[in-house]
PDB file of C-alpha atoms in Angstrom:
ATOM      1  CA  UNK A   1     -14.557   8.133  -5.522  1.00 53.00           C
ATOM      2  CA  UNK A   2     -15.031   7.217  -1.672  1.00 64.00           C
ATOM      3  CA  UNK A   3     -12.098   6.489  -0.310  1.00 63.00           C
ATOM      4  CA  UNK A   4     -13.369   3.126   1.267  1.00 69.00           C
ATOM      5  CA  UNK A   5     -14.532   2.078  -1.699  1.00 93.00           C
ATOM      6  CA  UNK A   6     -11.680   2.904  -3.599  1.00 92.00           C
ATOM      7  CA  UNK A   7     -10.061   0.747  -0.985  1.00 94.00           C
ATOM      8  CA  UNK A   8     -12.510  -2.527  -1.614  1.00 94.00           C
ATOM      9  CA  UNK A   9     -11.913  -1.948  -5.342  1.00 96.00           C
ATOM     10  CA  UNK A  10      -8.450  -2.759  -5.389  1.00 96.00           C
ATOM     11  CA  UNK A  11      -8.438  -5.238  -2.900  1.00 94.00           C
ATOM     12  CA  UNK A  12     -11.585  -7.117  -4.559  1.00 93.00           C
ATOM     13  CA  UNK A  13      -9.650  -6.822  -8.027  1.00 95.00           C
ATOM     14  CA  UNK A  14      -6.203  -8.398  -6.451  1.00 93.00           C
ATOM     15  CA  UNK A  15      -8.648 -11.461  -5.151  1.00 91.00           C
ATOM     16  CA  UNK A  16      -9.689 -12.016  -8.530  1.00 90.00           C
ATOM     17  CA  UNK A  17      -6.736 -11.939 -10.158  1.00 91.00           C
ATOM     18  CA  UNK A  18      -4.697 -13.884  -7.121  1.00 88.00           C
ATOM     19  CA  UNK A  19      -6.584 -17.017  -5.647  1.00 79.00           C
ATOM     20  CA  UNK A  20      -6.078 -17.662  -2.017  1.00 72.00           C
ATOM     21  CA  UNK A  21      -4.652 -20.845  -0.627  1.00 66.00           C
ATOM     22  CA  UNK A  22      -5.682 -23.312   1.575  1.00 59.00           C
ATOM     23  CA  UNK A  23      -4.701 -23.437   5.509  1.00 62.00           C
ATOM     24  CA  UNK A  24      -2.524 -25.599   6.666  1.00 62.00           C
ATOM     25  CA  UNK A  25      -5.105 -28.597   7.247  1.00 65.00           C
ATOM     26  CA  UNK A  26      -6.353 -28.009   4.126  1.00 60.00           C
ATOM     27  CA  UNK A  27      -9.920 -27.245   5.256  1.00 67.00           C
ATOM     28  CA  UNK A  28     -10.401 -23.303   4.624  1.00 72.00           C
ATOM     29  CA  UNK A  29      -9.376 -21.182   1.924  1.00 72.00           C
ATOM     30  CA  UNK A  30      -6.995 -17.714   3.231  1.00 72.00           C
ATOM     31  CA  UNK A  31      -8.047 -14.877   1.162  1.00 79.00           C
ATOM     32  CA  UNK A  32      -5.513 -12.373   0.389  1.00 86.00           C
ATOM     33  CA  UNK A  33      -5.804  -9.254   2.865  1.00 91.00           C
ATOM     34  CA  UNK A  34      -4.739  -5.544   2.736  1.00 92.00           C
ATOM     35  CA  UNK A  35      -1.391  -6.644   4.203  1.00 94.00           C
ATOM     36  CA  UNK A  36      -0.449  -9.716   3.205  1.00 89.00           C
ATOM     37  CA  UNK A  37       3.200  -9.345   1.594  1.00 90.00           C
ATOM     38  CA  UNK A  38       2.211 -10.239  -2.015  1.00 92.00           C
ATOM     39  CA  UNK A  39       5.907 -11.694  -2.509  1.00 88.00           C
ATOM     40  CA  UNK A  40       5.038 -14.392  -0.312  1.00 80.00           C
ATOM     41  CA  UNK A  41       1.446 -15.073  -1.594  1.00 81.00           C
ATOM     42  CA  UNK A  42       0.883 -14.776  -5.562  1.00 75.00           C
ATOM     43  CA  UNK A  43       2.630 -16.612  -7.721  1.00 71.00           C
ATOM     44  CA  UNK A  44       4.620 -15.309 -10.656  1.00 77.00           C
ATOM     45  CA  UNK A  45       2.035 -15.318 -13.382  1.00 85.00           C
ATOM     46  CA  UNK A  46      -0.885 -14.494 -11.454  1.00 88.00           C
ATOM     47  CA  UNK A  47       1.121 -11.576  -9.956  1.00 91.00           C
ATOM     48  CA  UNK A  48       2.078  -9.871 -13.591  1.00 92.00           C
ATOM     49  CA  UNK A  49      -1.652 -10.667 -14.265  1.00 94.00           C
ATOM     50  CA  UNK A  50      -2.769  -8.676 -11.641  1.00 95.00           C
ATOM     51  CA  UNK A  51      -0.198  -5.771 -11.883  1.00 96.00           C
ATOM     52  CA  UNK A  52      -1.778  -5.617 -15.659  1.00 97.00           C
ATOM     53  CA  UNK A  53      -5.205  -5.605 -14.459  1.00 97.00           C
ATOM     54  CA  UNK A  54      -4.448  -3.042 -11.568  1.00 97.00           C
ATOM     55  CA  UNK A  55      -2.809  -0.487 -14.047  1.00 97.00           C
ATOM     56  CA  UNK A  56      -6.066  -0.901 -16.624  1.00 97.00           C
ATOM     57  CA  UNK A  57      -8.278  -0.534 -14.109  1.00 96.00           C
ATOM     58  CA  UNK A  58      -6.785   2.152 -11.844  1.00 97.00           C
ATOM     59  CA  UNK A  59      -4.728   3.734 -14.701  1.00 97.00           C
ATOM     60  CA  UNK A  60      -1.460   3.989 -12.575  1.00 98.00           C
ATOM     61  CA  UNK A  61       1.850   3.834 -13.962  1.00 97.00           C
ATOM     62  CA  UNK A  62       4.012   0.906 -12.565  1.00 97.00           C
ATOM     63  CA  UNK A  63       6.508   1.425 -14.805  1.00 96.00           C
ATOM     64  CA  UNK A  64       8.063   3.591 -12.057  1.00 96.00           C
ATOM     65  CA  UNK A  65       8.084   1.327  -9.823  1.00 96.00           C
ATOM     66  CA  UNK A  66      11.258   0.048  -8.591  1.00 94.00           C
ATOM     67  CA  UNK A  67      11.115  -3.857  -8.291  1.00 93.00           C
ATOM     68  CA  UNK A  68      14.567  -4.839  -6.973  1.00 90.00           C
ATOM     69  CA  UNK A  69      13.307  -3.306  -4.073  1.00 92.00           C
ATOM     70  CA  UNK A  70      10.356  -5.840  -3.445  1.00 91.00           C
ATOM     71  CA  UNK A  71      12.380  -8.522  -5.322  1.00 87.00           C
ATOM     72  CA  UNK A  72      15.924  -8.071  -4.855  1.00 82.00           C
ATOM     73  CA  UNK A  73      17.033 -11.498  -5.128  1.00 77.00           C
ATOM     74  CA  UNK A  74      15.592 -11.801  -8.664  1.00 76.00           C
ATOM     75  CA  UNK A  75      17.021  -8.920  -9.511  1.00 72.00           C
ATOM     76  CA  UNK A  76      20.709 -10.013  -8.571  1.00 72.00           C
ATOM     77  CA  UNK A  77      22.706 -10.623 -11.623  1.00 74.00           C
ATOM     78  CA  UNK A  78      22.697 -14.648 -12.371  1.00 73.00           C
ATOM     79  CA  UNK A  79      26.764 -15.162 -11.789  1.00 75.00           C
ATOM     80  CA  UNK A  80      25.860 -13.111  -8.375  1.00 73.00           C
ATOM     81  CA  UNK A  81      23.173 -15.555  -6.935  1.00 70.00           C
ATOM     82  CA  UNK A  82      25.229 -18.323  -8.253  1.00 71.00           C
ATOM     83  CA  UNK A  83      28.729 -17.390  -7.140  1.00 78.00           C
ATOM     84  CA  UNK A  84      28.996 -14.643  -4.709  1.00 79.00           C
ATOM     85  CA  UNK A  85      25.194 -13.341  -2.755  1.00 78.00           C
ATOM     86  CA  UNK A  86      23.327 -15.751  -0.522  1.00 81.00           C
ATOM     87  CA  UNK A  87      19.563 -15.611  -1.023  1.00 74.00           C
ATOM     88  CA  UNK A  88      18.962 -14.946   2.729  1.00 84.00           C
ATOM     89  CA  UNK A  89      21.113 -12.069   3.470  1.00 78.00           C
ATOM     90  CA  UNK A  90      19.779 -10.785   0.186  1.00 72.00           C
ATOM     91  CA  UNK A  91      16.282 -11.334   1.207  1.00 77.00           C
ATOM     92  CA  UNK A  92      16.412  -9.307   4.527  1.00 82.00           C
ATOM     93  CA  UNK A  93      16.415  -6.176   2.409  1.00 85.00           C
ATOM     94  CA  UNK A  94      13.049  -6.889   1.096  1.00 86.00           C
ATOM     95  CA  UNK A  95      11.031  -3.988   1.310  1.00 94.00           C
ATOM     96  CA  UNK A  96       7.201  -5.550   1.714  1.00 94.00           C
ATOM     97  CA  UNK A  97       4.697  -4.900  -0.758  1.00 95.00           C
ATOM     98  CA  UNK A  98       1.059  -4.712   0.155  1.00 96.00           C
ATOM     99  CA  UNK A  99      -2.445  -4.397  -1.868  1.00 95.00           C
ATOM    100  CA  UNK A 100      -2.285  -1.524   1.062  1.00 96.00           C
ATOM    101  CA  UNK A 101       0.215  -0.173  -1.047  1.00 97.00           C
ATOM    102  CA  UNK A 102      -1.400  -0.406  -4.679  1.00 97.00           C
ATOM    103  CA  UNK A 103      -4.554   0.674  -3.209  1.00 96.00           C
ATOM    104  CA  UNK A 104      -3.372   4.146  -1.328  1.00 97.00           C
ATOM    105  CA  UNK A 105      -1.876   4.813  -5.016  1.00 97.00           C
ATOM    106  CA  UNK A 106      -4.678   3.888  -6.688  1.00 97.00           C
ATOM    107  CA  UNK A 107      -6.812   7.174  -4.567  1.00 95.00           C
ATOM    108  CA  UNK A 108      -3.363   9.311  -5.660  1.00 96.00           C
ATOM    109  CA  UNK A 109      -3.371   7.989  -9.115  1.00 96.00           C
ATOM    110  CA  UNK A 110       0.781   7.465  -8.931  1.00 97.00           C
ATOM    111  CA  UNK A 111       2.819   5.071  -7.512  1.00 97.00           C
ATOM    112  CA  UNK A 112       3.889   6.948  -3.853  1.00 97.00           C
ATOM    113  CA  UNK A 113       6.339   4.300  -2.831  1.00 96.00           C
ATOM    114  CA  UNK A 114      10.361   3.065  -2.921  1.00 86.00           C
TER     115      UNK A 114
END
């Protein structure tokens, strides 16, 4: 498959599964780009929704994928986010993840990153 095209795929796929959101004056919609920090931009259900549609269509693996590294503070043990960790020193360890990212495994067929 063309590598561009592989590259539309995945990023066309990931706009229909995650809906874009409205600027600040409400007027036009921003569409989710190649590099847009997904954390940040889908919400929870639409997220899983599109990592399920991403592995059916693309038939790669996620379950290798590490999460705490793109969501470490929900990956923090409850008493520890209550109690001890504070969510913005957590947070700077964030490792951003990009369609970029699902779509240059997508052309490898494997997860290649954390």
């Amino acid at each position: 498959m063309d590598v561009l095209l592989m590259d539309e795929k995945v990023l066309l796929m990931f706009r229909e599964e995650i809906p874009g959101y409205y600027d600040f004056d409400l007027k036009k919609e921003v569409p989710l780009e190649f590099d847009t920090e997904l954390q940040d931009f889908a919400p929870g259900d639409d997220f899983i929704c599109a990592l399920e549609a991403y592995e059916k269509t693309f038939k790669v693996d996620l379950s290798v994928v590490n999460w705490s590294c793109y969501f470490p503070w929900e990956n923090l043990p409850f008493l520890t986010r209550w109690f001890k960790a504070k969510r913005k020193d957590v947070e700077k360890t964030r490792k951003p993840l990009t369609v970029r990212m699902f779509a240059e495994s997508a052309k490898a067929g494997k997860w290649l990153y954390d």
